[in-house]
Short mmCIF file of C-alpha atoms and ligand atoms in Angstrom, two decimals:
data_model
loop_
_atom_site.label_atom_id
_atom_site.label_comp_id
_atom_site.label_asym_id
_atom_site.label_seq_id
_atom_site.Cartn_x
_atom_site.Cartn_y
_atom_site.Cartn_z
CA MET K 1 -23.46 -34.22 63.07
CA SER K 2 -21.64 -37.28 61.81
CA SER K 3 -23.57 -39.96 59.98
CA HIS K 4 -22.70 -43.63 60.04
CA THR K 5 -20.70 -43.05 56.85
CA GLY K 6 -18.43 -40.64 58.69
CA GLN K 7 -19.51 -37.68 56.55
CA SER K 8 -21.31 -34.69 58.01
CA ALA K 9 -24.99 -34.84 57.23
CA VAL K 10 -27.38 -32.06 56.40
CA THR K 11 -30.98 -31.91 55.22
CA VAL K 12 -32.38 -29.22 52.95
CA LEU K 13 -36.14 -28.60 52.92
CA GLY K 14 -37.28 -26.54 49.94
CA LEU K 15 -35.83 -26.90 46.46
CA GLY K 16 -36.68 -23.64 44.77
CA PRO K 17 -33.77 -21.91 43.02
CA MET K 18 -32.16 -21.02 46.38
CA GLY K 19 -32.78 -24.36 48.09
CA ARG K 20 -31.26 -26.15 45.09
CA ALA K 21 -28.21 -23.87 45.21
CA LEU K 22 -27.74 -24.55 48.95
CA ALA K 23 -28.09 -28.31 48.52
CA GLY K 24 -25.68 -28.21 45.56
CA ALA K 25 -23.06 -26.38 47.64
CA PHE K 26 -23.41 -28.91 50.48
CA LEU K 27 -22.90 -31.73 47.98
CA ASP K 28 -19.86 -30.00 46.47
CA ALA K 29 -18.42 -29.68 49.97
CA GLY K 30 -18.79 -33.45 50.46
CA LEU K 31 -21.63 -33.41 52.97
CA ARG K 32 -24.17 -36.22 52.92
CA THR K 33 -27.18 -34.20 51.79
CA THR K 34 -30.82 -35.26 52.10
CA VAL K 35 -33.36 -33.19 50.20
CA TRP K 36 -37.13 -32.78 50.12
CA ASN K 37 -39.50 -30.44 48.33
CA ARG K 38 -43.30 -30.10 48.41
CA THR K 39 -43.58 -30.60 44.67
CA PRO K 40 -41.81 -33.81 43.71
CA GLY K 41 -39.24 -33.94 40.92
CA ARG K 42 -37.27 -30.80 41.84
CA ASP K 43 -34.56 -33.00 43.36
CA ARG K 44 -33.71 -34.83 40.12
CA GLU K 45 -30.45 -33.08 39.32
CA LEU K 46 -29.34 -33.08 42.97
CA VAL K 47 -30.00 -36.81 43.30
CA ALA K 48 -27.98 -37.38 40.13
CA ARG K 49 -25.15 -35.53 41.89
CA GLY K 50 -25.39 -37.72 44.99
CA ALA K 51 -28.11 -36.21 47.18
CA VAL K 52 -30.56 -38.49 48.95
CA GLY K 53 -34.07 -37.63 47.80
CA VAL K 54 -36.86 -38.64 50.19
CA ARG K 55 -40.63 -38.61 49.95
CA SER K 56 -41.60 -36.85 53.16
CA ALA K 57 -40.37 -33.94 55.24
CA GLU K 58 -40.33 -36.14 58.36
CA GLU K 59 -38.06 -38.66 56.64
CA ALA K 60 -35.83 -35.78 55.49
CA VAL K 61 -35.37 -34.19 58.92
CA ALA K 62 -34.77 -37.58 60.55
CA ALA K 63 -31.79 -38.15 58.26
CA SER K 64 -29.57 -35.36 59.70
CA SER K 65 -28.94 -33.57 62.95
CA VAL K 66 -29.25 -30.23 61.15
CA THR K 67 -31.95 -29.18 58.71
CA VAL K 68 -31.70 -26.05 56.56
CA VAL K 69 -35.11 -24.71 55.54
CA CYS K 70 -35.37 -22.38 52.55
CA VAL K 71 -38.86 -21.82 51.15
CA VAL K 72 -40.84 -18.82 50.00
CA ASN K 73 -41.91 -17.50 53.45
CA TYR K 74 -42.74 -18.57 57.01
CA ASP K 75 -46.30 -19.56 56.10
CA ALA K 76 -44.69 -22.22 53.91
CA VAL K 77 -42.22 -23.10 56.70
CA ASP K 78 -45.14 -23.56 59.12
CA THR K 79 -47.04 -25.74 56.65
CA ILE K 80 -43.99 -28.00 56.42
CA VAL K 81 -42.64 -28.19 59.97
CA ARG K 82 -45.67 -27.67 62.19
CA ARG K 83 -47.10 -31.08 61.42
CA GLU K 84 -46.95 -33.55 64.27
CA ALA K 85 -44.80 -36.07 62.42
CA VAL K 86 -42.23 -33.46 61.37
CA ALA K 87 -42.17 -31.71 64.75
CA GLY K 88 -41.66 -35.11 66.41
CA ALA K 89 -38.79 -35.99 64.09
CA LEU K 90 -37.18 -32.59 64.67
CA LYS K 91 -37.13 -32.91 68.46
CA GLY K 92 -33.54 -32.54 69.70
CA ARG K 93 -32.32 -31.60 66.23
CA THR K 94 -31.39 -28.21 64.79
CA VAL K 95 -33.28 -26.12 62.26
CA VAL K 96 -31.41 -23.36 60.45
CA ASN K 97 -34.16 -21.34 58.81
CA LEU K 98 -32.75 -19.40 55.86
CA THR K 99 -36.20 -18.44 54.59
CA ALA K 100 -36.83 -14.70 54.31
CA ASP K 101 -39.66 -13.13 56.33
CA THR K 102 -40.21 -10.55 59.08
CA PRO K 103 -38.46 -10.33 62.49
CA ASP K 104 -41.78 -11.11 64.21
CA ARG K 105 -42.20 -14.29 62.20
CA ALA K 106 -38.65 -15.33 63.18
CA ARG K 107 -39.55 -14.78 66.85
CA GLY K 108 -42.73 -16.80 66.40
CA ALA K 109 -40.80 -19.64 64.76
CA ALA K 110 -38.27 -19.66 67.62
CA ALA K 111 -41.06 -19.77 70.22
CA TRP K 112 -42.66 -22.71 68.43
CA ALA K 113 -39.28 -24.46 68.23
CA ALA K 114 -38.64 -23.96 71.95
CA GLU K 115 -42.07 -25.41 72.79
CA HIS K 116 -41.31 -28.48 70.68
CA GLY K 117 -37.72 -29.13 71.82
CA VAL K 118 -36.29 -28.06 68.46
CA ARG K 119 -32.97 -26.18 68.46
CA TYR K 120 -33.41 -23.12 66.28
CA LEU K 121 -31.22 -20.66 64.38
CA ASP K 122 -32.57 -18.00 62.06
CA GLY K 123 -30.77 -16.51 59.11
CA ALA K 124 -30.98 -14.76 55.79
CA ILE K 125 -29.15 -14.90 52.48
CA MET K 126 -28.14 -11.53 51.07
CA THR K 127 -26.82 -12.57 47.65
CA PRO K 128 -28.25 -14.35 44.57
CA THR K 129 -28.24 -18.10 43.95
CA THR K 130 -25.21 -17.83 41.65
CA THR K 131 -23.02 -16.77 44.59
CA ILE K 132 -23.82 -19.79 46.76
CA GLY K 133 -20.75 -21.97 47.24
CA THR K 134 -18.48 -19.09 46.19
CA PRO K 135 -16.62 -16.42 48.22
CA ALA K 136 -19.23 -13.87 47.07
CA ALA K 137 -22.08 -15.38 49.10
CA VAL K 138 -23.27 -13.42 52.16
CA PHE K 139 -25.18 -15.06 55.02
CA ILE K 140 -26.37 -13.48 58.24
CA HIS K 141 -27.46 -15.43 61.30
CA SER K 142 -29.03 -14.90 64.70
CA GLY K 143 -29.88 -17.07 67.68
CA PRO K 144 -28.01 -18.89 70.45
CA GLU K 145 -24.28 -18.34 70.00
CA ASP K 146 -23.30 -21.86 71.13
CA LEU K 147 -25.72 -23.40 68.62
CA TYR K 148 -24.32 -21.17 65.88
CA ARG K 149 -20.75 -22.16 66.76
CA GLU K 150 -21.70 -25.84 66.75
CA HIS K 151 -23.17 -25.66 63.24
CA ARG K 152 -20.80 -23.13 61.75
CA PRO K 153 -18.68 -25.77 59.98
CA VAL K 154 -21.77 -27.04 58.11
CA LEU K 155 -22.88 -23.49 57.28
CA GLU K 156 -19.42 -22.62 56.02
CA ALA K 157 -19.78 -25.38 53.41
CA LEU K 158 -22.09 -22.88 51.70
CA GLY K 159 -19.10 -20.62 51.02
CA GLY K 160 -18.97 -16.86 51.41
CA THR K 161 -19.08 -14.93 54.64
CA HIS K 162 -21.21 -15.84 57.64
CA THR K 163 -21.92 -13.26 60.32
CA HIS K 164 -23.61 -14.01 63.63
CA LEU K 165 -25.48 -10.81 64.47
CA GLY K 166 -26.49 -11.69 68.00
CA GLU K 167 -28.63 -13.96 70.13
CA GLU K 168 -31.89 -12.04 69.59
CA ILE K 169 -33.53 -14.34 67.08
CA GLY K 170 -35.23 -11.61 65.04
CA ARG K 171 -31.99 -9.75 64.34
CA ALA K 172 -31.03 -11.48 61.08
CA ALA K 173 -34.53 -10.91 59.71
CA ALA K 174 -34.37 -7.27 60.83
CA TYR K 175 -31.10 -6.75 58.93
CA ASP K 176 -32.62 -8.59 55.97
CA ILE K 177 -35.66 -6.28 55.93
CA ALA K 178 -33.50 -3.16 56.11
CA LEU K 179 -31.17 -4.39 53.36
CA LEU K 180 -34.02 -5.52 51.12
CA ASP K 181 -35.58 -2.10 51.67
CA ILE K 182 -32.51 -0.62 50.00
CA PHE K 183 -32.52 -3.25 47.26
CA TRP K 184 -36.18 -3.07 46.26
CA THR K 185 -36.40 0.70 46.45
CA ALA K 186 -33.33 0.87 44.20
CA MET K 187 -34.83 -1.69 41.81
CA ALA K 188 -38.12 0.26 41.72
CA GLY K 189 -36.07 3.37 40.91
CA TYR K 190 -34.19 1.54 38.17
CA ALA K 191 -37.40 0.16 36.59
CA HIS K 192 -38.90 3.67 36.69
CA ALA K 193 -35.74 5.19 35.23
CA LEU K 194 -35.84 2.73 32.33
CA ALA K 195 -39.47 3.70 31.59
CA VAL K 196 -38.63 7.43 31.63
CA ALA K 197 -35.49 6.88 29.55
CA ARG K 198 -37.44 4.82 27.00
CA ALA K 199 -40.07 7.57 26.76
CA GLU K 200 -37.19 9.95 25.93
CA GLY K 201 -35.83 7.55 23.26
CA ILE K 202 -32.95 6.16 25.34
CA THR K 203 -32.52 2.38 25.43
CA ALA K 204 -31.70 0.49 28.61
CA ARG K 205 -28.39 -0.56 27.01
CA GLU K 206 -27.47 3.08 26.33
CA LEU K 207 -28.30 4.04 29.90
CA ALA K 208 -26.59 1.03 31.55
CA PRO K 209 -22.99 2.33 31.84
CA PHE K 210 -24.23 5.56 33.43
CA ALA K 211 -26.68 3.65 35.64
CA LYS K 212 -23.74 1.59 36.94
CA GLY K 213 -21.92 4.86 37.63
CA ILE K 214 -24.80 5.90 39.88
CA GLY K 215 -24.43 2.56 41.73
CA ASP K 216 -20.72 3.25 42.20
CA ILE K 217 -21.21 6.61 43.90
CA LEU K 218 -23.47 5.10 46.56
CA PRO K 219 -21.01 3.20 48.86
CA PRO K 220 -19.13 6.29 50.13
CA ILE K 221 -22.46 8.11 50.48
CA PHE K 222 -23.77 5.20 52.60
CA GLU K 223 -20.66 5.42 54.82
CA GLU K 224 -21.07 9.15 55.36
CA ALA K 225 -24.82 8.79 55.93
CA ALA K 226 -24.21 6.09 58.58
CA GLU K 227 -22.00 8.53 60.53
CA GLU K 228 -24.61 11.25 60.23
CA ALA K 229 -27.59 9.05 61.16
CA ASP K 230 -25.84 7.68 64.27
CA SER K 231 -24.56 11.08 65.39
CA GLY K 232 -27.78 12.96 64.53
CA SER K 233 -25.82 15.66 62.72
CA TYR K 234 -26.59 16.02 59.02
CA SER K 235 -24.32 18.04 56.83
CA GLY K 236 -25.99 19.29 53.69
CA GLU K 237 -22.87 21.11 52.62
CA GLY K 238 -22.40 19.29 49.30
CA ASN K 239 -26.07 18.65 48.57
CA PRO K 240 -28.73 20.19 50.82
CA ILE K 241 -32.31 18.86 50.91
CA THR K 242 -33.54 21.98 49.10
CA SER K 243 -31.43 20.96 46.10
CA ALA K 244 -32.59 17.31 46.34
CA VAL K 245 -36.25 18.46 46.30
CA SER K 246 -35.66 20.44 43.14
CA SER K 247 -33.97 17.47 41.42
CA MET K 248 -36.81 15.13 42.44
CA ALA K 249 -39.43 17.56 41.13
CA HIS K 250 -37.79 17.43 37.69
CA ILE K 251 -38.09 13.65 37.67
CA VAL K 252 -41.77 13.85 38.70
CA HIS K 253 -42.55 16.41 35.99
CA THR K 254 -40.74 14.53 33.22
CA SER K 255 -42.37 11.21 34.19
CA GLU K 256 -45.86 12.60 34.38
CA ALA K 257 -45.44 14.53 31.12
CA HIS K 258 -44.94 11.09 29.52
CA GLY K 259 -47.92 9.63 31.40
CA ILE K 260 -45.60 7.54 33.59
CA ASP K 261 -46.64 7.04 37.19
CA ALA K 262 -44.26 8.90 39.50
CA GLY K 263 -45.65 7.56 42.79
CA VAL K 264 -42.33 6.34 44.19
CA MET K 265 -40.54 9.61 43.43
CA ARG K 266 -43.52 11.66 44.66
CA ALA K 267 -43.29 9.81 47.98
CA ALA K 268 -39.56 10.58 48.26
CA GLU K 269 -40.10 14.20 47.21
CA GLY K 270 -42.92 14.54 49.77
CA MET K 271 -40.64 13.33 52.57
CA ALA K 272 -37.90 15.74 51.52
CA ARG K 273 -40.39 18.64 51.34
CA ARG K 274 -41.59 17.83 54.88
CA ALA K 275 -37.98 18.02 56.07
CA VAL K 276 -37.60 21.43 54.42
CA GLY K 277 -40.92 22.53 55.99
CA ARG K 278 -39.56 21.64 59.42
CA GLY K 279 -36.57 23.86 58.93
CA HIS K 280 -34.05 21.22 57.79
CA GLY K 281 -33.59 22.49 54.22
CA ALA K 282 -29.85 23.05 54.71
CA ASP K 283 -29.32 19.50 56.05
CA GLY K 284 -28.32 16.44 54.00
CA PHE K 285 -31.04 14.14 52.60
CA ILE K 286 -30.52 11.42 55.23
CA ARG K 287 -32.13 13.74 57.82
CA ILE K 288 -35.45 12.31 56.57
CA ALA K 289 -34.65 8.97 58.28
CA GLU K 290 -35.23 10.78 61.60
CA LEU K 291 -38.44 12.39 60.48
CA LEU K 292 -39.84 9.12 59.10
CA GLY K 293 -39.90 7.61 62.57
CA ARG K 294 -42.13 10.42 63.85
CA ARG K 295 -45.80 11.05 63.23
P1 NDP R 301 -39.13 -19.07 46.20
O1 NDP R 301 -39.11 -17.89 47.13
O2 NDP R 301 -40.06 -19.01 45.06
O3 NDP R 301 -39.43 -20.39 47.05
C1 NDP R 301 -39.68 -21.60 46.40
C2 NDP R 301 -39.76 -22.71 47.41
O4 NDP R 301 -40.84 -22.50 48.35
C3 NDP R 301 -40.06 -24.05 46.71
O5 NDP R 301 -39.36 -25.05 47.40
C4 NDP R 301 -41.55 -24.17 46.92
O6 NDP R 301 -42.02 -25.47 46.83
C5 NDP R 301 -41.65 -23.67 48.35
N1 NDP R 301 -43.01 -23.37 48.76
C6 NDP R 301 -43.77 -22.32 48.36
N2 NDP R 301 -44.99 -22.38 48.97
C7 NDP R 301 -44.98 -23.48 49.75
C8 NDP R 301 -45.94 -24.08 50.62
N3 NDP R 301 -47.14 -23.53 50.84
N4 NDP R 301 -45.60 -25.20 51.25
C9 NDP R 301 -44.37 -25.79 51.06
N5 NDP R 301 -43.42 -25.26 50.25
C10 NDP R 301 -43.72 -24.13 49.61
O7 NDP R 301 -37.70 -19.33 45.57
P2 NDP R 301 -36.21 -19.35 46.15
O8 NDP R 301 -35.80 -20.76 46.30
O9 NDP R 301 -35.40 -18.50 45.24
O10 NDP R 301 -36.26 -18.61 47.55
C11 NDP R 301 -36.32 -19.29 48.79
C12 NDP R 301 -36.02 -18.28 49.89
O11 NDP R 301 -34.71 -17.75 49.69
C13 NDP R 301 -36.99 -17.08 49.90
O12 NDP R 301 -37.32 -16.77 51.23
C14 NDP R 301 -36.18 -15.99 49.23
O13 NDP R 301 -36.58 -14.69 49.65
C15 NDP R 301 -34.77 -16.32 49.72
N6 NDP R 301 -33.72 -15.76 48.87
C16 NDP R 301 -33.69 -16.04 47.53
C17 NDP R 301 -32.73 -15.46 46.72
C18 NDP R 301 -32.68 -15.76 45.25
O14 NDP R 301 -31.80 -15.17 44.57
N7 NDP R 301 -33.49 -16.65 44.71
C19 NDP R 301 -31.72 -14.53 47.27
C20 NDP R 301 -31.79 -14.38 48.70
C21 NDP R 301 -32.77 -14.95 49.45
P3 NDP R 301 -42.70 -25.97 45.44
O15 NDP R 301 -41.56 -26.29 44.53
O16 NDP R 301 -43.49 -27.16 45.87
O17 NDP R 301 -43.55 -24.86 44.92
#
């Protein structure tokens, strides 16, 4: 991990908004940071701050014992690392892949790494670029525990909290998928809500304080739902599915009366109606998680 200068060394492949944030945090932490990006020129600001910009990915990975990869998806990762020159340079070194993709792609990447003598950790970043290097950043990791422990000091230079979720390499990506499921469904709901509100003459600014209030009521509901989902006992005491179905139908009707597509809400309403049809109308909404897994 130590370079001839005595500093820890790290390489970052991929200088999109997130890759640049990661490299910037490494620099701020005093690590000798080598950077490379497919499209040249994205390293300008980092080089001005002390990063070493190189022309090829093979040169970049040869500069450090650990390489952090953060590009758009694993197709892009493969395009970069599965070339003979790069694979050769990576042999015996560690890749920490913080690119988002599916658990299966993470398993595929680990299998490739094992075949090529590359030490491999997978991970995901759960917070925006602005959090990187601050206590608010959240990173999750999976893969060999000893490898994680060895590289933890470098990873901690990125700030925030780092959680090793287990040795099964697909686990970080699996958490990422589940968490992004929450995020994107919520964002789709928010975008839809803004369209419906606008059609009713309400601006996004007017709605915002109340929208944030909806966000605030979710954490305790998530806690309660976790208990229910793991125990298989769903209390609909405060808000049974029958009531949820009625509320969702109002949203569908109002949207469609304004000519606004209500596909996302129709899907949620359909799931809730199926739960009622199976005799679960008095249960809480999270009962549908069980039914979703069944044909
Ligand atoms: P992008 O997801 O847009 O990724 C941009 C990077 O991918 C650039 O370095 C780009 O290179 C590279 N890239 C794209 N296609 C290829 C290819 N075929 N071959 C080589 N390189 C390629 O932006 P981000 O930097 O924001 O995201 C990187 C990763 O971080 C993603 O997996 C994302 O999901 C994750 N992430 C991002 C967050 C954010 O807030 N931005 C938050 C949490 C996770 P080039 O410049 O040459 O196009």
